[in-house]
PDB file of C-alpha atoms in Angstrom:
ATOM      1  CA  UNK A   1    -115.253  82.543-120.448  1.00 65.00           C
ATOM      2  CA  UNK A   2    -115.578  85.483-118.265  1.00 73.00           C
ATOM      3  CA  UNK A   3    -113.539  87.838-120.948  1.00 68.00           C
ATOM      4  CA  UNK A   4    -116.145  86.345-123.310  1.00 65.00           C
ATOM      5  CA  UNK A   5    -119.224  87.157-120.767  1.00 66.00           C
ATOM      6  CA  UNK A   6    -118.070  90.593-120.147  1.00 69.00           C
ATOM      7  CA  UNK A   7    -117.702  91.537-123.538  1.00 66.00           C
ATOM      8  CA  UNK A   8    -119.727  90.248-126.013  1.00 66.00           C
ATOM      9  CA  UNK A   9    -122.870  88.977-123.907  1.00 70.00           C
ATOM     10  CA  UNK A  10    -124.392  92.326-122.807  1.00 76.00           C
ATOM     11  CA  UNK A  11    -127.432  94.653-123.436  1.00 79.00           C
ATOM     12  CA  UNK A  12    -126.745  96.968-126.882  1.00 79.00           C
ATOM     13  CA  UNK A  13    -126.701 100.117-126.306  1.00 79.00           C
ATOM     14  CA  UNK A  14    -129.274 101.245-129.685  1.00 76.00           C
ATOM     15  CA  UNK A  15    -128.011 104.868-130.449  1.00 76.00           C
ATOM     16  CA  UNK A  16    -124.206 105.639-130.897  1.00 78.00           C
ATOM     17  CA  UNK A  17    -123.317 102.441-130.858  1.00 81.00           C
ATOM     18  CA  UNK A  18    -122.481  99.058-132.682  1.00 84.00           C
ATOM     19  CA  UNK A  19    -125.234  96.854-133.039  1.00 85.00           C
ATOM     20  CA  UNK A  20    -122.349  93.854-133.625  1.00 85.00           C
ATOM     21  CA  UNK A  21    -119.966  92.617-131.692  1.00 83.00           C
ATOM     22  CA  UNK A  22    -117.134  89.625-132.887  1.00 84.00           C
ATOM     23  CA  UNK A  23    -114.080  88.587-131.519  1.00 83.00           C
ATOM     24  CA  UNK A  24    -111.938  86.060-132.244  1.00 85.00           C
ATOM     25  CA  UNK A  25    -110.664  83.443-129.669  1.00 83.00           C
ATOM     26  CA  UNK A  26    -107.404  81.715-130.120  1.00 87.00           C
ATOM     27  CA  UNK A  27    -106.586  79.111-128.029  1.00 87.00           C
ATOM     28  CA  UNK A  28    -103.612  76.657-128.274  1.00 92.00           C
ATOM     29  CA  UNK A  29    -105.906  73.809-129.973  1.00 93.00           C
ATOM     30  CA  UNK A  30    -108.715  75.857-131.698  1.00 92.00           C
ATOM     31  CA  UNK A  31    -109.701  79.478-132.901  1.00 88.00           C
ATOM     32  CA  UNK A  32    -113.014  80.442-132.304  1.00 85.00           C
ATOM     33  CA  UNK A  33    -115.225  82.903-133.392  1.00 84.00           C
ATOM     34  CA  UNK A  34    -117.801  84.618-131.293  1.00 83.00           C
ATOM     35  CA  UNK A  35    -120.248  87.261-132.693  1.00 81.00           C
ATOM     36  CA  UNK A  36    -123.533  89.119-131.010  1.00 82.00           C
ATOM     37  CA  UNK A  37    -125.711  91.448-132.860  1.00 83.00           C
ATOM     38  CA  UNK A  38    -128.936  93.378-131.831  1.00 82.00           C
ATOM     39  CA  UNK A  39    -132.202  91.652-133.267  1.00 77.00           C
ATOM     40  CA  UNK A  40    -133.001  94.787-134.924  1.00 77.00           C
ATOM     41  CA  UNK A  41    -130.515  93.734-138.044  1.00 81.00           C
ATOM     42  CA  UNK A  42    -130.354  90.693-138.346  1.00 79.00           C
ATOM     43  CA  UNK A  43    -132.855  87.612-137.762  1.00 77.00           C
ATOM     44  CA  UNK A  44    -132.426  83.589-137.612  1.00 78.00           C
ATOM     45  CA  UNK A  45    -132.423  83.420-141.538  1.00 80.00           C
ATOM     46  CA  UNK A  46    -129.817  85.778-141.727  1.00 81.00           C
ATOM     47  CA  UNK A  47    -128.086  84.305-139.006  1.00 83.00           C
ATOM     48  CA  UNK A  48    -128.236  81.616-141.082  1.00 84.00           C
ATOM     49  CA  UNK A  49    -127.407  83.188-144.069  1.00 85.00           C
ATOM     50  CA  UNK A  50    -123.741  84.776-142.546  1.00 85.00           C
ATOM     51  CA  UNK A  51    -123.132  81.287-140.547  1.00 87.00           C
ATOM     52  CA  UNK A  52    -122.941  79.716-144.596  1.00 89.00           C
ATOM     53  CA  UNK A  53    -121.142  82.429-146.283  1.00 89.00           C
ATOM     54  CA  UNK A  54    -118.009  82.755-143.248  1.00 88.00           C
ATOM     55  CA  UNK A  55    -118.015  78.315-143.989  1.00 91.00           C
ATOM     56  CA  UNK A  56    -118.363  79.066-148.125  1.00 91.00           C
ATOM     57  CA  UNK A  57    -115.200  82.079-146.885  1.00 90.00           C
ATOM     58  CA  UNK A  58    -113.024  79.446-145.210  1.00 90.00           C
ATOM     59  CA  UNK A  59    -113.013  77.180-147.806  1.00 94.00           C
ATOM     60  CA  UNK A  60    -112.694  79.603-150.656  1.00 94.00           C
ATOM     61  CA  UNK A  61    -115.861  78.708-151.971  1.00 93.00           C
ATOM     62  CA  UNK A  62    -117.851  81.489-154.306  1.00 87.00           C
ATOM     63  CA  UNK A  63    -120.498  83.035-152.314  1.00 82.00           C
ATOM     64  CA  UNK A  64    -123.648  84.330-153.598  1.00 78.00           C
ATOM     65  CA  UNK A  65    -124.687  87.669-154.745  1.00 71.00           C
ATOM     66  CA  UNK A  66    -125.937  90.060-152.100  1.00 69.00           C
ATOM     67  CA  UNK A  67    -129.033  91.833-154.256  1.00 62.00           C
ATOM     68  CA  UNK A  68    -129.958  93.755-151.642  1.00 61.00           C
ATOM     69  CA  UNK A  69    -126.571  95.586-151.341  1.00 64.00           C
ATOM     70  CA  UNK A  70    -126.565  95.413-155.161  1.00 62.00           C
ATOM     71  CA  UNK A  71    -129.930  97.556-154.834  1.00 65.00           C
ATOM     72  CA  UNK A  72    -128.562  99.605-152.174  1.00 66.00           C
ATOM     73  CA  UNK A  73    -125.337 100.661-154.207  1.00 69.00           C
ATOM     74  CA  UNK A  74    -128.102 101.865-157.379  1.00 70.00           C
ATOM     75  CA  UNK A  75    -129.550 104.537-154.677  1.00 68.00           C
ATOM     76  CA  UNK A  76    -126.451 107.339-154.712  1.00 67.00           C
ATOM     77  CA  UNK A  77    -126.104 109.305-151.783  1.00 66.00           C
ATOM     78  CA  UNK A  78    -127.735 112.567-152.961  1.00 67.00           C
ATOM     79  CA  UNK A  79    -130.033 110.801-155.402  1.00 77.00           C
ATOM     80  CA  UNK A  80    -133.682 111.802-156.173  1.00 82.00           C
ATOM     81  CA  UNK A  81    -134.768 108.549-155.071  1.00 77.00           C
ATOM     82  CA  UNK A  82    -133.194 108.892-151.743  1.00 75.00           C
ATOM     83  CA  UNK A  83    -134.358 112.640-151.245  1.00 80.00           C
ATOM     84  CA  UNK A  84    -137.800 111.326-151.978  1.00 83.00           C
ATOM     85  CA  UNK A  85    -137.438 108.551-149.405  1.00 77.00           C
ATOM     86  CA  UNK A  86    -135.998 110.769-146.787  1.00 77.00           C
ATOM     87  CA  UNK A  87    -138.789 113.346-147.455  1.00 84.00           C
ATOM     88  CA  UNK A  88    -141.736 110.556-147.017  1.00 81.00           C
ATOM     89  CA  UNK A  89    -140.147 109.091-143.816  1.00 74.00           C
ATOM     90  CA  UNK A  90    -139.820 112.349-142.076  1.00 79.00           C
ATOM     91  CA  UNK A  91    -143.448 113.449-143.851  1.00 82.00           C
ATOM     92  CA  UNK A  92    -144.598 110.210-142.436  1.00 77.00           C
ATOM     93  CA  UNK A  93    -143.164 109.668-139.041  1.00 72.00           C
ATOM     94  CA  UNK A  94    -141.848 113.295-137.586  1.00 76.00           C
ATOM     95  CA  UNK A  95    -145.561 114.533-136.230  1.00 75.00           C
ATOM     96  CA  UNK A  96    -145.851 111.239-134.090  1.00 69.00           C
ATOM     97  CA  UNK A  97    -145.719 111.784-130.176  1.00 68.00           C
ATOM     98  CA  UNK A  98    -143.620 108.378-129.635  1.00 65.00           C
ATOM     99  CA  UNK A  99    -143.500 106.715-126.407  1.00 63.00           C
ATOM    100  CA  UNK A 100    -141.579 103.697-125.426  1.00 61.00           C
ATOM    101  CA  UNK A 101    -142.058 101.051-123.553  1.00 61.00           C
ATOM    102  CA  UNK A 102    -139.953 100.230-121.595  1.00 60.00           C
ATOM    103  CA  UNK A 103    -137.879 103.592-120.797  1.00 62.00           C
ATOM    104  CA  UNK A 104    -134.478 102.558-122.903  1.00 59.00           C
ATOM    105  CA  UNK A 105    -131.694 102.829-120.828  1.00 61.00           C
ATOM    106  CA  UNK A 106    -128.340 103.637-122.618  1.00 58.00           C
ATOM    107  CA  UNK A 107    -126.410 103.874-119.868  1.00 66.00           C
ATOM    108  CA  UNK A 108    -126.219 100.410-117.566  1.00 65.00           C
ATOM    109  CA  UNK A 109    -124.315  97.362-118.758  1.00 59.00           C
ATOM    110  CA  UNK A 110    -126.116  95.652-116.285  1.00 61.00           C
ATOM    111  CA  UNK A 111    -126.799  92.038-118.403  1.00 54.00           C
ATOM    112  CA  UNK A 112    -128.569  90.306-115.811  1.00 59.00           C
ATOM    113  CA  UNK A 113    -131.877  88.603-117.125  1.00 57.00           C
ATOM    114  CA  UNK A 114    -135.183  89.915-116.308  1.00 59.00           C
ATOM    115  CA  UNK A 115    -138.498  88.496-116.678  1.00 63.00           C
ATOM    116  CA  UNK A 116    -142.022  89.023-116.041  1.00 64.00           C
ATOM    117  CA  UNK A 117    -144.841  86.722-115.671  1.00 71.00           C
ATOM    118  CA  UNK A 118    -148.740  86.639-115.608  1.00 70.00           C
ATOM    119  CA  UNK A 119    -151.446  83.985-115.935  1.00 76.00           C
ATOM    120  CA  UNK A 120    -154.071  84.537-118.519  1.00 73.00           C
ATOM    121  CA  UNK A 121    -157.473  83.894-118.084  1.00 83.00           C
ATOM    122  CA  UNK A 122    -157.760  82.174-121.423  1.00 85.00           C
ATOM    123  CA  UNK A 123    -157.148  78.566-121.658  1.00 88.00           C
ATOM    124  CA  UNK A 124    -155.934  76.434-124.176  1.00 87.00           C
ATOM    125  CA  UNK A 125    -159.251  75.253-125.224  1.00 92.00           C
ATOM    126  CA  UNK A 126    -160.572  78.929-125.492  1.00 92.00           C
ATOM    127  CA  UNK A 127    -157.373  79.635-127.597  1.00 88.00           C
ATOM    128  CA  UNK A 128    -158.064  76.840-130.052  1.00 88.00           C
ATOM    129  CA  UNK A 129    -161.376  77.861-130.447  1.00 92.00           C
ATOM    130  CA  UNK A 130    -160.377  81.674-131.474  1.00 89.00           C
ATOM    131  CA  UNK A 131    -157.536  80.371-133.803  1.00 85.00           C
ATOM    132  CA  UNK A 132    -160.390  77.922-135.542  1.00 86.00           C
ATOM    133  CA  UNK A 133    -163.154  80.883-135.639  1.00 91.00           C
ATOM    134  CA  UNK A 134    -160.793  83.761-136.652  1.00 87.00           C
ATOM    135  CA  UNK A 135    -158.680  81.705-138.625  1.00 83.00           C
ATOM    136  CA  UNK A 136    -155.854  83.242-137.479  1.00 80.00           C
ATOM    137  CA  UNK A 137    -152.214  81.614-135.801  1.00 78.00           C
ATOM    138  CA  UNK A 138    -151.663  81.316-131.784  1.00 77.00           C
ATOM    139  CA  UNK A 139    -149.058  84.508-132.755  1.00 73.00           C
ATOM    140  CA  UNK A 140    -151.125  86.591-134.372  1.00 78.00           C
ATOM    141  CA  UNK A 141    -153.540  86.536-131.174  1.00 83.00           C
ATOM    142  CA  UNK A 142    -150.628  86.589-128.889  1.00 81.00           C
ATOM    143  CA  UNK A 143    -149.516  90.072-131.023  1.00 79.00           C
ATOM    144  CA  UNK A 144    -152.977  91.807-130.918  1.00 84.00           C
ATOM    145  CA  UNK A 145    -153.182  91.270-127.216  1.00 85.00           C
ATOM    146  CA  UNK A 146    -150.000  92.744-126.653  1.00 82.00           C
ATOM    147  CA  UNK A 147    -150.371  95.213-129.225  1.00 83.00           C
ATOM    148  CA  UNK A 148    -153.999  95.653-126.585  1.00 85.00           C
ATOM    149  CA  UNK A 149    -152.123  95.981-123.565  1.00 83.00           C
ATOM    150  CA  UNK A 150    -150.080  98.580-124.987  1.00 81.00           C
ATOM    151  CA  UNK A 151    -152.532 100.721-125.744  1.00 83.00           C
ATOM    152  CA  UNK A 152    -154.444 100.547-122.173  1.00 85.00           C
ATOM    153  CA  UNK A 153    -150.624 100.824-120.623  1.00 80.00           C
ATOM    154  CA  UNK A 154    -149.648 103.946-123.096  1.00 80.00           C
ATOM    155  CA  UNK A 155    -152.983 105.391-123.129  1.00 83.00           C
ATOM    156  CA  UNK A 156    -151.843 106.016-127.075  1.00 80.00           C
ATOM    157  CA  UNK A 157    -154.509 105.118-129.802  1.00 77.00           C
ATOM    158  CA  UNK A 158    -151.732 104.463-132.280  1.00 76.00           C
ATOM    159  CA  UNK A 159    -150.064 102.179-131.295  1.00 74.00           C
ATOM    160  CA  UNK A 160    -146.752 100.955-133.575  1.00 71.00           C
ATOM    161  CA  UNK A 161    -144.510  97.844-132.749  1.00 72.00           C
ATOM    162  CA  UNK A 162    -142.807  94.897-135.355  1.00 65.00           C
ATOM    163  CA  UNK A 163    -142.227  91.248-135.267  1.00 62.00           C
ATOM    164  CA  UNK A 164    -140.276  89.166-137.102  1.00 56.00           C
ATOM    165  CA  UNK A 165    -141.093  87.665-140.072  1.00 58.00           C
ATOM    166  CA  UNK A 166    -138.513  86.036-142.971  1.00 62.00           C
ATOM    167  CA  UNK A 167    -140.489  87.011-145.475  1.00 59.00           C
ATOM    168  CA  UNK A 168    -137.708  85.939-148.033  1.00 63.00           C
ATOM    169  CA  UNK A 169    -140.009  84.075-150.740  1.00 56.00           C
ATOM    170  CA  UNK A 170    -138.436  84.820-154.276  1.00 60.00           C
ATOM    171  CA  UNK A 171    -135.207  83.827-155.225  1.00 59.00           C
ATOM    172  CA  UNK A 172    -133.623  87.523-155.456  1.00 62.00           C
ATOM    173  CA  UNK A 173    -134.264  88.007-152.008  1.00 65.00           C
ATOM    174  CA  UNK A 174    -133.212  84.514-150.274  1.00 67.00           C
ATOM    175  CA  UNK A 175    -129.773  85.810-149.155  1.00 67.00           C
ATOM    176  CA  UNK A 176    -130.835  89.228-147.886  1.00 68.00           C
ATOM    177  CA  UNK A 177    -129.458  89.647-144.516  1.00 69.00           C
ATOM    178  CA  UNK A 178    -130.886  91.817-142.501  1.00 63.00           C
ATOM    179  CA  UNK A 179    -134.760  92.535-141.577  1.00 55.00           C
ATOM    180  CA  UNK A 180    -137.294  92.284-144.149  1.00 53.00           C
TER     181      UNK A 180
END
């Protein structure tokens, strides 16, 4: 377990690196197969999603069409479409003054939890009423008033983050792994 610890349950390092880790572990009764990745590509519906198609592998059962990748293959490398995708991100994104919070550091392996705590000054009552007035979830308040307290930490007026969401709700796109 400590081989296991060590090597697959740590901190990804986001540039220059994997962001997936799997190793296989054989012991004299059982083989098991151990796999991290970074949130960042995947989510718990693809999670899902690989967890069927590796049982569908092992029994030699036909697994479904990736559309996605099918998509992704149409889209050469030195296409138009891709020039013109390139061009808006950069167009888009490059004149930003980006700022992160917290400083990454790609450097420690350190994988020792952190956490951080504060009581609000909201109670549940209070946040019932907002979700009933603003009909609006217990997340979505939860993601303004962090997307808030960057904004007075920063001192940034644009402020950009994501969440997760499956947002798989068509048939083509049900086995998409990856973020949506």
């Amino acid at each position: 377990m400590k081989e296991i610890e060590k090597n697959l349950i740590c901190p990804f390092k986001i540039l220059n690196s994997a962001l997936f880790r799997t190793q296989i572990f054989e012991t004299e009764k059982y083989n098991y197969l151990f796999f991290d990745m970074q949130h960042i590509i995947s989510d718990g519906t693809s999670l899902s999603i690989i967890l069927r198609d590796i049982e569908k592998a092992y029994f030699n059962e036909e697994l479904d069409k990736d559309y996605y990748l099918l998509e992704l293959t149409k889209i050469e490398k030195n296409s138009d479409k891709l020039q013109a995708n390139k061009e808006y991100f950069i167009n888009t994104y490059s004149n930003r003054d980006w700022y992160s919070i917290p400083e990454p550091d790609f450097e420690s392996r350190d994988c020792s939890e952190k956490t951080w705590e504060c009581e609000l000054s909201i109670s549940d009552k209070e946040l019932e009423k907002a979700e009933n007035k603003y009909d609006i979830s217990r997340n979505t308040i939860a993601i303004a008033a962090g997307l808030y307290a960057l904004y007075k930490y920063s001192g940034k007026v644009d402020v950009l983050t994501n969440w997760i969401y499956s947002n798989r709700n068509t048939k083509r796109s049900e086995n998409y792994v990856g973020l949506m």
